[in-house]
CSV table of C-alpha atoms in Angstrom, one decimal:
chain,number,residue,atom,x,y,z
A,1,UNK,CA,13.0,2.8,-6.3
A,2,UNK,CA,11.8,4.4,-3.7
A,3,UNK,CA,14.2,3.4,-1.2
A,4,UNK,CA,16.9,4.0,-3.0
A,5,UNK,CA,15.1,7.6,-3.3
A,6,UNK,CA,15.2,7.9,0.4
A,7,UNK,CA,18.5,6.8,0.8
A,8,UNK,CA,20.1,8.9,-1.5
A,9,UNK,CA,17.8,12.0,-0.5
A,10,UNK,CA,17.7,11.5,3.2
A,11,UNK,CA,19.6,14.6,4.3
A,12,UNK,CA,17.9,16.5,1.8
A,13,UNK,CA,14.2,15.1,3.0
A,14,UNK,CA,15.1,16.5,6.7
A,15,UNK,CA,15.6,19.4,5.5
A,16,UNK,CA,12.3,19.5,3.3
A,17,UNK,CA,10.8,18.4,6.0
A,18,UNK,CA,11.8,21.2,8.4
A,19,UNK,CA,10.8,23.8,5.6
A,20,UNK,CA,8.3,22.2,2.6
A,21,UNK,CA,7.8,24.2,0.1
A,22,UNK,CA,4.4,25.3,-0.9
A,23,UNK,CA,3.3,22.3,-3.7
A,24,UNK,CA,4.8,19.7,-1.0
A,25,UNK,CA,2.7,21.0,1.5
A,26,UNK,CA,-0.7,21.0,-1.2
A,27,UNK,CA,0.3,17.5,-2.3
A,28,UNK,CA,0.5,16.1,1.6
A,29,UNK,CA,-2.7,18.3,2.3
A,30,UNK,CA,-4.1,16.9,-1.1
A,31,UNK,CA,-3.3,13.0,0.4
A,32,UNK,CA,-4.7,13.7,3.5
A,33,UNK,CA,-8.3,14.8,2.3
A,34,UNK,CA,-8.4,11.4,0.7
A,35,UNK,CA,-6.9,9.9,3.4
A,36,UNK,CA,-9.9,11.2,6.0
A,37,UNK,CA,-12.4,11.0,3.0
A,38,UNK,CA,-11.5,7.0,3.1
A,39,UNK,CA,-12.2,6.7,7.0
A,40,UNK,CA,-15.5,8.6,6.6
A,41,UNK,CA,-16.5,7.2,3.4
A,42,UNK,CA,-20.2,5.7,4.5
A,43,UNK,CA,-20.3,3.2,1.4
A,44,UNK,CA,-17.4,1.3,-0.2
A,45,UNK,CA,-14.5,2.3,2.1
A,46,UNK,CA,-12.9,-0.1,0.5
A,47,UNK,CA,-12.6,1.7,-2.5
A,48,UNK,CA,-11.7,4.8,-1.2
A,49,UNK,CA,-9.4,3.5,1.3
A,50,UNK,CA,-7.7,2.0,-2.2
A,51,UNK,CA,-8.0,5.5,-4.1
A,52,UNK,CA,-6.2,7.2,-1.0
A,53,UNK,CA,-3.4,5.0,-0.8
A,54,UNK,CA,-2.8,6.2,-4.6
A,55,UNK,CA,-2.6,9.3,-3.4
A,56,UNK,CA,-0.7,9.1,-0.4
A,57,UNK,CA,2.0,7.0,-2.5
A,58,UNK,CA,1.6,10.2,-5.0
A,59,UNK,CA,2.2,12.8,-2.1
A,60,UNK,CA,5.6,10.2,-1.1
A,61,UNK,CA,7.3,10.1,-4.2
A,62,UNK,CA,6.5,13.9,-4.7
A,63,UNK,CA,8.8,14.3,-1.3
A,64,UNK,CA,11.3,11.9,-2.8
A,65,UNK,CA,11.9,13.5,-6.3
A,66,UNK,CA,12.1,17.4,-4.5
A,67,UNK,CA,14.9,15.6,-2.0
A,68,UNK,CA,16.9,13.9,-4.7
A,69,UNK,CA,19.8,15.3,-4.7
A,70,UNK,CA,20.0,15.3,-8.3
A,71,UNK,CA,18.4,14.2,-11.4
A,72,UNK,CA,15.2,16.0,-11.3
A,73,UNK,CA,15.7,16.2,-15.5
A,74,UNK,CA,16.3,12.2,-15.4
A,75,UNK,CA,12.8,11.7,-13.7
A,76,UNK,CA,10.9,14.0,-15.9
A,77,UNK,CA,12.6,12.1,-19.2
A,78,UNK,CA,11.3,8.9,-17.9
A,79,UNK,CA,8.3,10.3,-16.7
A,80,UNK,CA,7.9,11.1,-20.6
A,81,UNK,CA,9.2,8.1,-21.5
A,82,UNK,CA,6.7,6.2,-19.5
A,83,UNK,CA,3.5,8.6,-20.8
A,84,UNK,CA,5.0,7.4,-24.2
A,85,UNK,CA,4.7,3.9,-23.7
A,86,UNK,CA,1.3,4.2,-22.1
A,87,UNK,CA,0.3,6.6,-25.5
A,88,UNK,CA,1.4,4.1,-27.5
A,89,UNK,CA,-0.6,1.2,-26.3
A,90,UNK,CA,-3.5,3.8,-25.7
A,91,UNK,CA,-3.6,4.5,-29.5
A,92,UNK,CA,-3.4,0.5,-30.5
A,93,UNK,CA,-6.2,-0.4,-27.6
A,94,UNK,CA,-8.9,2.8,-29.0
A,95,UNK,CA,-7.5,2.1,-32.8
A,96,UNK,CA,-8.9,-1.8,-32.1
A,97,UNK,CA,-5.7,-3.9,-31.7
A,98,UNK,CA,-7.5,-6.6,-29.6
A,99,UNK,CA,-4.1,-8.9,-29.5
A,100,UNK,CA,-2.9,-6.7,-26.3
A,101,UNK,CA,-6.6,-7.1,-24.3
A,102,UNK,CA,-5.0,-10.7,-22.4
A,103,UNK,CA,-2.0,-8.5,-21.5
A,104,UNK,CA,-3.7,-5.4,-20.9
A,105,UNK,CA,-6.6,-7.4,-18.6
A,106,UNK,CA,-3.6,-8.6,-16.0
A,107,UNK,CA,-3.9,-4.6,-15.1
A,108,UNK,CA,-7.9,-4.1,-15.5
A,109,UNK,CA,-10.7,-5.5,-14.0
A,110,UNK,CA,-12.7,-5.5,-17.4
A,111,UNK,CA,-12.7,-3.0,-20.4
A,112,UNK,CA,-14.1,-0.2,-20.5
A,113,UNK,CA,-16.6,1.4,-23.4
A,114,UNK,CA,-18.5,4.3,-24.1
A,115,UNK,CA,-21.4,4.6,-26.7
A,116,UNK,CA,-19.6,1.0,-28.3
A,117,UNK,CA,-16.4,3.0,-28.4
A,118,UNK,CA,-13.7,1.2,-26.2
A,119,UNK,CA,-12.1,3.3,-23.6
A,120,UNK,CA,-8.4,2.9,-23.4
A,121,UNK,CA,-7.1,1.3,-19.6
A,122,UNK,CA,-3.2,1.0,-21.5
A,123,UNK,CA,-1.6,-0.8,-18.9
A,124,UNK,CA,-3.7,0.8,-15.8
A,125,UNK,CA,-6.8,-0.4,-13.9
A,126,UNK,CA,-9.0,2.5,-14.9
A,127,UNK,CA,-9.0,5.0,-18.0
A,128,UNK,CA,-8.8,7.5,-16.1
A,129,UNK,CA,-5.6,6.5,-14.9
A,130,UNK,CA,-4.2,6.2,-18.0
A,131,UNK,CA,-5.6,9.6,-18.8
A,132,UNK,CA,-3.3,10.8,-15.6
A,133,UNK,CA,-0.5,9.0,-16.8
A,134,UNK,CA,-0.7,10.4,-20.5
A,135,UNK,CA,-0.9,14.0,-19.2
A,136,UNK,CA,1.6,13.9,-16.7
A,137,UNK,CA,4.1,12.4,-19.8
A,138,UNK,CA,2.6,14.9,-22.0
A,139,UNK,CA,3.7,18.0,-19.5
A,140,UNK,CA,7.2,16.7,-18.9
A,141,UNK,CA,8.0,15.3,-22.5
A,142,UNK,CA,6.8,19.2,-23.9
A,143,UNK,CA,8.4,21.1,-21.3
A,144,UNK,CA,11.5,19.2,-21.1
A,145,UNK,CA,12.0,19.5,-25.4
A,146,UNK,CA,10.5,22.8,-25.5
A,147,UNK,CA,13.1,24.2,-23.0
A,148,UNK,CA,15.7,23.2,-25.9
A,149,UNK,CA,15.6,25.0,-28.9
A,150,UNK,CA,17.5,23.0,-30.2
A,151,UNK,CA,15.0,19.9,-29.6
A,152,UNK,CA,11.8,22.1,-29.8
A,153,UNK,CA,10.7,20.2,-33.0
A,154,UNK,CA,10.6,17.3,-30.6
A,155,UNK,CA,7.6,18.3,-28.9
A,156,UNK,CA,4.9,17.9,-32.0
A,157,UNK,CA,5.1,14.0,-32.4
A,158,UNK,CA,5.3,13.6,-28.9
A,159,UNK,CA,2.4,16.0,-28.1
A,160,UNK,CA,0.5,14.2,-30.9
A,161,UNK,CA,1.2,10.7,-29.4
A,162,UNK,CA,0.4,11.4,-25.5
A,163,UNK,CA,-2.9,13.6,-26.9
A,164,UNK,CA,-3.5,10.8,-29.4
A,165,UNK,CA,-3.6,8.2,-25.8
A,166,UNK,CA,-5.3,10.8,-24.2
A,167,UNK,CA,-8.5,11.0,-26.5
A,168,UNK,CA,-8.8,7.2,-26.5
A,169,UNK,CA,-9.5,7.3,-23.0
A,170,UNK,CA,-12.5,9.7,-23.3
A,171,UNK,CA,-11.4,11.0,-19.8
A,172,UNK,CA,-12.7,14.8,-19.8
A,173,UNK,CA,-11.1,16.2,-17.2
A,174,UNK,CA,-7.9,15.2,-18.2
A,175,UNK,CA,-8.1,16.8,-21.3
A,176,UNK,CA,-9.1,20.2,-19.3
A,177,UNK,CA,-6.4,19.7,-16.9
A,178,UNK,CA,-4.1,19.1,-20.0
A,179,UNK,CA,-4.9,22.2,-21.6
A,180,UNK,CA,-4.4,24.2,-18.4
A,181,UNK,CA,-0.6,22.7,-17.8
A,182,UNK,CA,0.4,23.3,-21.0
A,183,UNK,CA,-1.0,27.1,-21.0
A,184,UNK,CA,0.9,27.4,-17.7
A,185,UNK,CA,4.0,25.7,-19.0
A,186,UNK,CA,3.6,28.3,-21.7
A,187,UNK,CA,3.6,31.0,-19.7
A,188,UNK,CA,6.5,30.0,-17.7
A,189,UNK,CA,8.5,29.1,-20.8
A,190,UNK,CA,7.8,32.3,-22.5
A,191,UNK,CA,9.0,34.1,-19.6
């Protein structure tokens, strides 16, 4: 995929390059702190080094998507599409369908609990993960159907479903960064 993102955005990603925009020039900035954080890291580098690969792939495709020359809406529907998925399996994993854990433990090292409450992974490594996942589905899915009036109502379930996933991974900050996106994407959709 991302190839064919480069290929078909390569003109577009000269340009980009000759003048980022500001939030391609935070995300690279944002990749490179992990990056150097990695190199200095004095214990388990190896992790780090792992955690800023994540984020350097992150920063990449964020340069891909801004030079595609079109479909920006097609990547945010499946980004939704994707957050619904991982809400869905995130609601059966913290409502105690254990039939998924052999599938879901091809993606995990072990799962996860907290207080003897299970801590949904939903086809990630970490819960946490999944928590990114969820929010990231949760801010396209709204602002994609809330920017339709005429698909507004589609928002609620899908809102409920990705907030749902999102509980089951008891991942705070994600639910503070998920009420911050969606107050900004309220403030930029009421405009």
């Amino acid at each position: 995929i991302g190839v064919f993102l480069a290929w078909s955005g390569r003109h577009r990603l000269v340009a980009l390059a000759r003048r980022p925009p500001a939030p391609l020039v935070f995300v690279s900035l944002y990749a490179a702190a992990h990056v150097l954080s990695a190199v200095l890291a004095p214990v388990h580098a190896d992790l780090a080094g792992k955690f800023a690969l994540r984020m350097v792939a992150m920063a990449g495709y964020a340069w891909l998507v801004a030079a595609a020359p079109a479909g920006h809406r097609a990547t945010l529907w499946a980004l939704a599409g994707v957050g619904c998925v991982v809400g869905l399996v995130a609601v059966a994993e913290g409502a105690g369908v254990r039939f998924l854990d052999p599938l879901l433990n091809l993606f995990r090292e072990m799962p996860f609990n907290v207080a003897g409450s299970r801590r949904a992974t939903a086809f990630t490594e970490y819960p946490n993960l999944a928590a990114a996942f969820l929010m990231y589905g949760c801010q396209a899915g709204i602002g994609l159907l809330a920017g339709r009036p005429s698909f507004a109502w589609g928002s609620l379930p899908v809102a409920a479903l990705l907030g749902g996933g999102l509980l089951f991974t008891y991942s705070r900050g994600a639910l503070v960064a998920t009420a911050v996106g969606l107050l900004a994407l309220a403030a930029v959709l009421a405009r």
